[in-house]
């Protein structure tokens, strides 16, 4: 994460974390919460690096260059664990405890875990975590991340220091790196600055966007659907993964929203709601092949 960016985008968060680091008053558990698109995860990783790094800057933040920082970035550190499942379960928390127990022998240094999407954790996971939080082991620090603070159990909340992230739009900053259209779509879709930069660097990014535009201009044609099935999202191919499917739906949504398709309002509204509903479904376990086939036909029905 770009520290200068964090300082500008989330000055209050930056100051609070800087004070904790500089004064060695890091709490045992944090709850980073705030809307989608705010750099909660990126900040959590930087904070984890900062607790361990021995070459911190004047504000107490990690150098991001030393071996310890790199190991955290690459998830190779034995002092660090991140769980980023869509839905954290009891087993994830048990695994986390086991991981720290097995790596703790003789360790003096700090160890940190991050639980992403914690607002979607199961109640069983929260009960296990609660026990972990109630008896904090020295030197173990946790960072829970949630879009919706109210979806985190109050008993968990009360054991964490809450850090609120304000809404963030990276559109303006992205303009330094890409076209107006790309910046607008990525910011409106709720990507953080770091994630947007990562997506922009993928070799197929521009191609996928072209594919989405061509598709939506001919969404009623069976040959267009066939083309998608045989050339774009081919079963078991590399592109048939949730990230690409999500990005493709986001481009289609963007073109519908920005009137790049010539449709009566009523059909446009229908199409819009189909796309939004399907985007939500992607958070659940789905067979992507069947999911896409149904989506093409639902879209076709909405536009004919
Ligand atoms: Zn470092």
Coordinates of C-alpha atoms and ligand atoms in Angstrom, one line a residue:
X1 CA 0.0 0.0 0.0
X2 CA 1.1 3.5 -0.8
X3 CA 1.7 5.3 2.5
X4 CA 1.3 8.7 1.0
X5 CA -2.0 7.6 -0.5
X6 CA -3.3 6.4 2.9
X7 CA -2.2 9.7 4.5
X8 CA -4.2 11.7 2.0
X9 CA -7.2 9.3 1.6
X10 CA -7.7 8.4 5.3
X11 CA -5.9 11.1 7.4
X12 CA -7.7 10.2 10.7
X13 CA -6.9 6.4 10.3
X14 CA -3.3 7.3 9.4
X15 CA -2.9 9.4 12.5
X16 CA -4.5 6.9 14.9
X17 CA -2.4 4.0 13.7
X18 CA 0.7 6.2 13.6
X19 CA 0.1 7.2 17.3
X20 CA -0.4 3.5 18.3
X21 CA 2.8 2.4 16.5
X22 CA 5.0 5.3 17.7
X23 CA 3.9 5.0 21.3
X24 CA 3.9 1.2 21.4
X25 CA 0.2 1.2 22.3
X26 CA -1.0 -1.3 19.7
X27 CA -4.3 -2.9 20.9
X28 CA -4.7 -6.7 20.9
X29 CA -7.6 -6.5 18.4
X30 CA -8.9 -4.0 15.9
X31 CA -12.0 -3.8 13.9
X32 CA -11.4 -1.9 10.6
X33 CA -14.8 -1.0 9.3
X34 CA -16.1 1.3 6.5
X35 CA -17.7 1.1 3.1
X36 CA -16.5 -1.1 0.2
X37 CA -13.8 0.6 -1.7
X38 CA -12.0 2.1 1.3
X39 CA -8.5 0.7 1.7
X40 CA -9.2 -1.4 4.9
X41 CA -7.4 -4.6 3.8
X42 CA -4.4 -2.8 2.3
X43 CA -4.1 -0.7 5.5
X44 CA -4.4 -3.9 7.7
X45 CA -1.5 -5.4 5.8
X46 CA 0.6 -2.3 6.2
X47 CA -0.2 -2.2 9.9
X48 CA 0.8 -5.8 10.3
X49 CA 4.1 -5.1 8.5
X50 CA 4.6 -2.0 10.7
X51 CA 4.2 -4.0 14.0
X52 CA 7.0 -6.3 13.0
X53 CA 9.3 -4.2 10.7
X54 CA 12.5 -3.0 12.3
X55 CA 13.0 -0.1 9.9
X56 CA 9.9 1.9 10.4
X57 CA 9.6 5.5 9.2
X58 CA 9.1 8.6 11.3
X59 CA 5.4 8.0 11.6
X60 CA 6.0 4.4 12.8
X61 CA 5.0 2.7 9.6
X62 CA 6.8 -0.2 7.9
X63 CA 9.6 0.3 5.4
X64 CA 7.8 -2.2 3.1
X65 CA 11.1 -3.2 1.6
X66 CA 12.9 -5.3 4.2
X67 CA 12.8 -9.1 4.3
X68 CA 10.2 -9.2 7.1
X69 CA 7.9 -6.8 5.2
X70 CA 8.2 -8.8 2.0
X71 CA 7.4 -12.0 3.8
X72 CA 4.2 -10.6 5.1
X73 CA 3.3 -9.2 1.6
X74 CA 3.9 -12.6 0.1
X75 CA 2.1 -14.4 3.0
X76 CA 5.2 -16.4 3.8
X77 CA 5.7 -15.2 7.3
X78 CA 5.3 -17.6 10.2
X79 CA 4.3 -14.6 12.4
X80 CA 1.4 -13.7 10.2
X81 CA -1.8 -15.2 8.9
X82 CA -4.5 -13.8 6.7
X83 CA -7.9 -15.4 6.3
X84 CA -9.8 -13.9 3.4
X85 CA -12.6 -16.5 2.7
X86 CA -15.9 -15.0 1.6
X87 CA -17.4 -16.6 4.7
X88 CA -15.2 -17.3 7.7
X89 CA -16.1 -20.5 9.4
X90 CA -15.3 -22.1 12.8
X91 CA -12.6 -24.2 11.1
X92 CA -10.8 -21.1 10.0
X93 CA -10.6 -19.8 13.5
X94 CA -9.5 -23.2 14.8
X95 CA -6.8 -23.4 12.1
X96 CA -5.6 -19.9 13.1
X97 CA -5.2 -20.9 16.7
X98 CA -3.4 -24.1 15.7
X99 CA -1.1 -22.1 13.5
X100 CA -0.1 -19.7 16.2
X101 CA 0.3 -22.5 18.8
X102 CA 2.6 -24.5 16.4
X103 CA 4.7 -21.6 15.5
X104 CA 4.9 -19.9 18.9
X105 CA 7.6 -22.1 20.6
X106 CA 10.2 -19.8 22.0
X107 CA 9.0 -16.8 20.0
X108 CA 9.5 -13.4 21.5
X109 CA 8.3 -11.4 18.5
X110 CA 4.8 -10.2 17.7
X111 CA 2.4 -12.2 15.6
X112 CA -0.5 -10.9 13.7
X113 CA -3.6 -12.3 12.0
X114 CA -6.1 -10.6 9.7
X115 CA -9.7 -11.7 9.2
X116 CA -11.1 -10.2 6.1
X117 CA -14.9 -10.0 5.4
X118 CA -15.5 -10.6 9.1
X119 CA -19.1 -9.2 8.8
X120 CA -19.9 -12.4 6.9
X121 CA -18.4 -14.8 9.5
X122 CA -20.6 -17.6 10.8
X123 CA -21.9 -17.4 14.4
X124 CA -19.8 -20.5 15.2
X125 CA -16.7 -18.8 14.0
X126 CA -17.5 -15.8 16.2
X127 CA -17.9 -18.0 19.3
X128 CA -14.5 -19.5 18.7
X129 CA -12.9 -16.2 18.1
X130 CA -14.5 -14.8 21.2
X131 CA -12.7 -17.3 23.4
X132 CA -9.4 -16.4 21.6
X133 CA -10.1 -12.7 22.2
X134 CA -11.0 -13.1 25.8
X135 CA -7.7 -14.6 26.7
X136 CA -5.3 -12.6 24.7
X137 CA -1.9 -14.1 24.4
X138 CA 0.9 -11.6 24.7
X139 CA 2.2 -10.5 21.4
X140 CA -0.7 -11.7 19.3
X141 CA -2.6 -9.0 17.4
X142 CA -5.7 -9.4 15.4
X143 CA -7.3 -7.2 12.7
X144 CA -10.9 -7.8 11.8
X145 CA -12.2 -6.2 8.6
X146 CA -15.9 -5.4 7.9
X147 CA -17.9 -3.3 5.5
X148 CA -20.8 -3.3 7.9
X149 CA -19.8 -2.9 11.6
X150 CA -23.4 -3.7 12.7
X151 CA -23.1 -7.2 11.3
X152 CA -20.3 -8.0 13.7
X153 CA -21.5 -9.4 17.1
X154 CA -21.5 -6.7 19.8
X155 CA -19.5 -9.1 22.1
X156 CA -16.7 -9.2 19.4
X157 CA -17.0 -5.4 18.8
X158 CA -16.5 -4.7 22.5
X159 CA -13.2 -6.5 22.5
X160 CA -11.8 -4.7 19.5
X161 CA -10.7 -1.1 19.0
X162 CA -12.9 0.1 16.1
X163 CA -11.2 2.2 13.4
X164 CA -13.6 3.8 11.0
X165 CA -12.7 4.2 7.3
X166 CA -14.5 6.9 5.4
X167 CA -15.8 6.4 1.9
X168 CA -13.0 6.7 -0.6
X169 CA -13.0 7.2 -4.3
X170 CA -9.9 6.4 -6.2
X171 CA -11.2 7.8 -9.5
X172 CA -9.2 11.0 -9.4
X173 CA -5.9 9.3 -8.6
X174 CA -6.5 6.5 -11.2
X175 CA -6.7 9.2 -13.9
X176 CA -2.9 9.5 -13.6
X177 CA -2.6 5.9 -14.7
X178 CA -5.4 5.2 -17.1
X179 CA -8.3 6.5 -19.2
X180 CA -11.3 8.4 -17.9
X181 CA -13.6 5.5 -18.7
X182 CA -11.4 2.9 -16.9
X183 CA -11.0 5.1 -13.8
X184 CA -14.7 5.8 -13.6
X185 CA -15.7 2.1 -13.9
X186 CA -13.2 0.9 -11.4
X187 CA -14.0 3.6 -8.8
X188 CA -17.8 3.1 -9.2
X189 CA -17.4 -0.6 -8.9
X190 CA -15.9 -0.1 -5.4
X191 CA -12.3 -1.2 -6.1
X192 CA -9.6 0.3 -3.9
X193 CA -6.8 2.1 -5.5
X194 CA -4.3 -0.8 -5.1
X195 CA -6.8 -3.4 -6.4
X196 CA -7.6 -1.1 -9.4
X197 CA -3.9 -0.7 -10.3
X198 CA -3.5 -4.5 -10.0
X199 CA -6.4 -5.1 -12.4
X200 CA -5.2 -2.4 -14.9
X201 CA -1.8 -4.1 -15.1
X202 CA -3.4 -7.4 -16.3
X203 CA -2.7 -8.0 -20.0
X204 CA -6.3 -8.9 -20.8
X205 CA -7.9 -5.9 -19.1
X206 CA -8.6 -3.9 -22.2
X207 CA -9.6 -7.0 -24.1
X208 CA -12.2 -8.0 -21.5
X209 CA -13.7 -4.5 -21.7
X210 CA -14.0 -4.7 -25.5
X211 CA -15.7 -8.1 -25.1
X212 CA -18.2 -6.7 -22.6
X213 CA -19.1 -3.9 -25.0
X214 CA -19.5 -6.1 -28.0
X215 CA -21.5 -8.6 -26.0
X216 CA -24.0 -6.0 -24.6
X217 CA -24.5 -4.5 -28.1
X218 CA -25.6 -7.9 -29.4
X219 CA -26.9 -9.5 -26.2
X220 CA -30.0 -10.9 -27.9
X221 CA -28.1 -12.9 -30.5
X222 CA -27.5 -16.6 -30.0
X223 CA -24.3 -16.4 -32.0
X224 CA -23.0 -13.8 -29.5
X225 CA -23.8 -16.2 -26.6
X226 CA -22.1 -19.0 -28.4
X227 CA -19.0 -16.9 -28.9
X228 CA -18.9 -16.1 -25.2
X229 CA -19.1 -19.9 -24.4
X230 CA -16.5 -21.0 -26.9
X231 CA -14.1 -18.1 -27.0
X232 CA -14.3 -16.1 -23.8
X233 CA -15.5 -17.9 -20.7
X234 CA -14.7 -21.4 -21.7
X235 CA -15.3 -24.1 -19.1
X236 CA -12.2 -24.9 -17.1
X237 CA -10.1 -22.2 -18.8
X238 CA -8.1 -19.7 -16.9
X239 CA -10.5 -16.9 -17.6
X240 CA -13.4 -18.9 -16.0
X241 CA -12.8 -17.6 -12.5
X242 CA -14.8 -15.4 -10.3
X243 CA -12.6 -12.3 -10.6
X244 CA -12.8 -12.2 -14.4
X245 CA -16.5 -13.0 -14.4
X246 CA -17.1 -10.2 -11.8
X247 CA -15.0 -7.7 -13.8
X248 CA -16.9 -8.6 -17.0
X249 CA -20.3 -8.1 -15.3
X250 CA -19.1 -4.8 -14.0
X251 CA -18.2 -3.6 -17.5
X252 CA -21.6 -4.7 -18.8
X253 CA -23.3 -2.9 -15.9
X254 CA -21.2 0.2 -16.6
X255 CA -22.2 0.3 -20.2
X256 CA -25.8 -0.2 -19.4
X257 CA -25.7 2.6 -16.8
X258 CA -23.9 4.9 -19.2
X259 CA -26.3 4.4 -22.0
X260 CA -24.0 2.6 -24.3
X261 CA -26.8 0.2 -25.2
X262 CA -29.9 1.3 -27.1
X263 CA -32.8 0.0 -25.1
X264 CA -36.1 1.3 -23.8
X265 CA -35.9 2.4 -20.1
X266 CA -38.1 -0.4 -18.9
X267 CA -35.8 -3.1 -20.4
X268 CA -32.7 -1.3 -19.2
X269 CA -34.0 -1.3 -15.6
X270 CA -34.7 -5.0 -15.9
X271 CA -31.3 -5.7 -17.3
X272 CA -29.7 -3.7 -14.5
X273 CA -31.4 -5.6 -11.8
X274 CA -30.5 -9.0 -13.3
X275 CA -26.8 -7.9 -13.4
X276 CA -26.8 -6.6 -9.8
X277 CA -28.5 -9.8 -8.5
X278 CA -26.1 -12.0 -10.3
X279 CA -23.1 -10.1 -9.0
X280 CA -24.4 -10.9 -5.5
X281 CA -24.7 -14.6 -6.4
X282 CA -21.0 -14.7 -7.1
X283 CA -20.3 -14.4 -3.4
X284 CA -21.9 -17.8 -2.9
X285 CA -20.4 -21.1 -4.0
X286 CA -21.6 -21.5 -7.7
X287 CA -20.7 -23.6 -10.7
X288 CA -19.4 -20.9 -12.9
X289 CA -20.2 -22.7 -16.2
X290 CA -23.9 -23.1 -15.3
X291 CA -24.0 -19.6 -13.7
X292 CA -22.8 -17.9 -17.0
X293 CA -25.1 -20.0 -19.2
X294 CA -28.1 -18.9 -17.1
X295 CA -26.9 -15.3 -17.1
X296 CA -26.6 -15.1 -20.9
X297 CA -30.1 -16.4 -21.3
X298 CA -31.6 -14.1 -18.5
X299 CA -29.9 -11.1 -20.2
X300 CA -31.2 -12.2 -23.6
X301 CA -34.7 -12.5 -22.3
X302 CA -34.5 -9.0 -20.7
X303 CA -33.4 -7.3 -24.0
X304 CA -35.6 -9.0 -26.6
Ligands
LIG1 ZN1 10.3 -3.4 6.8

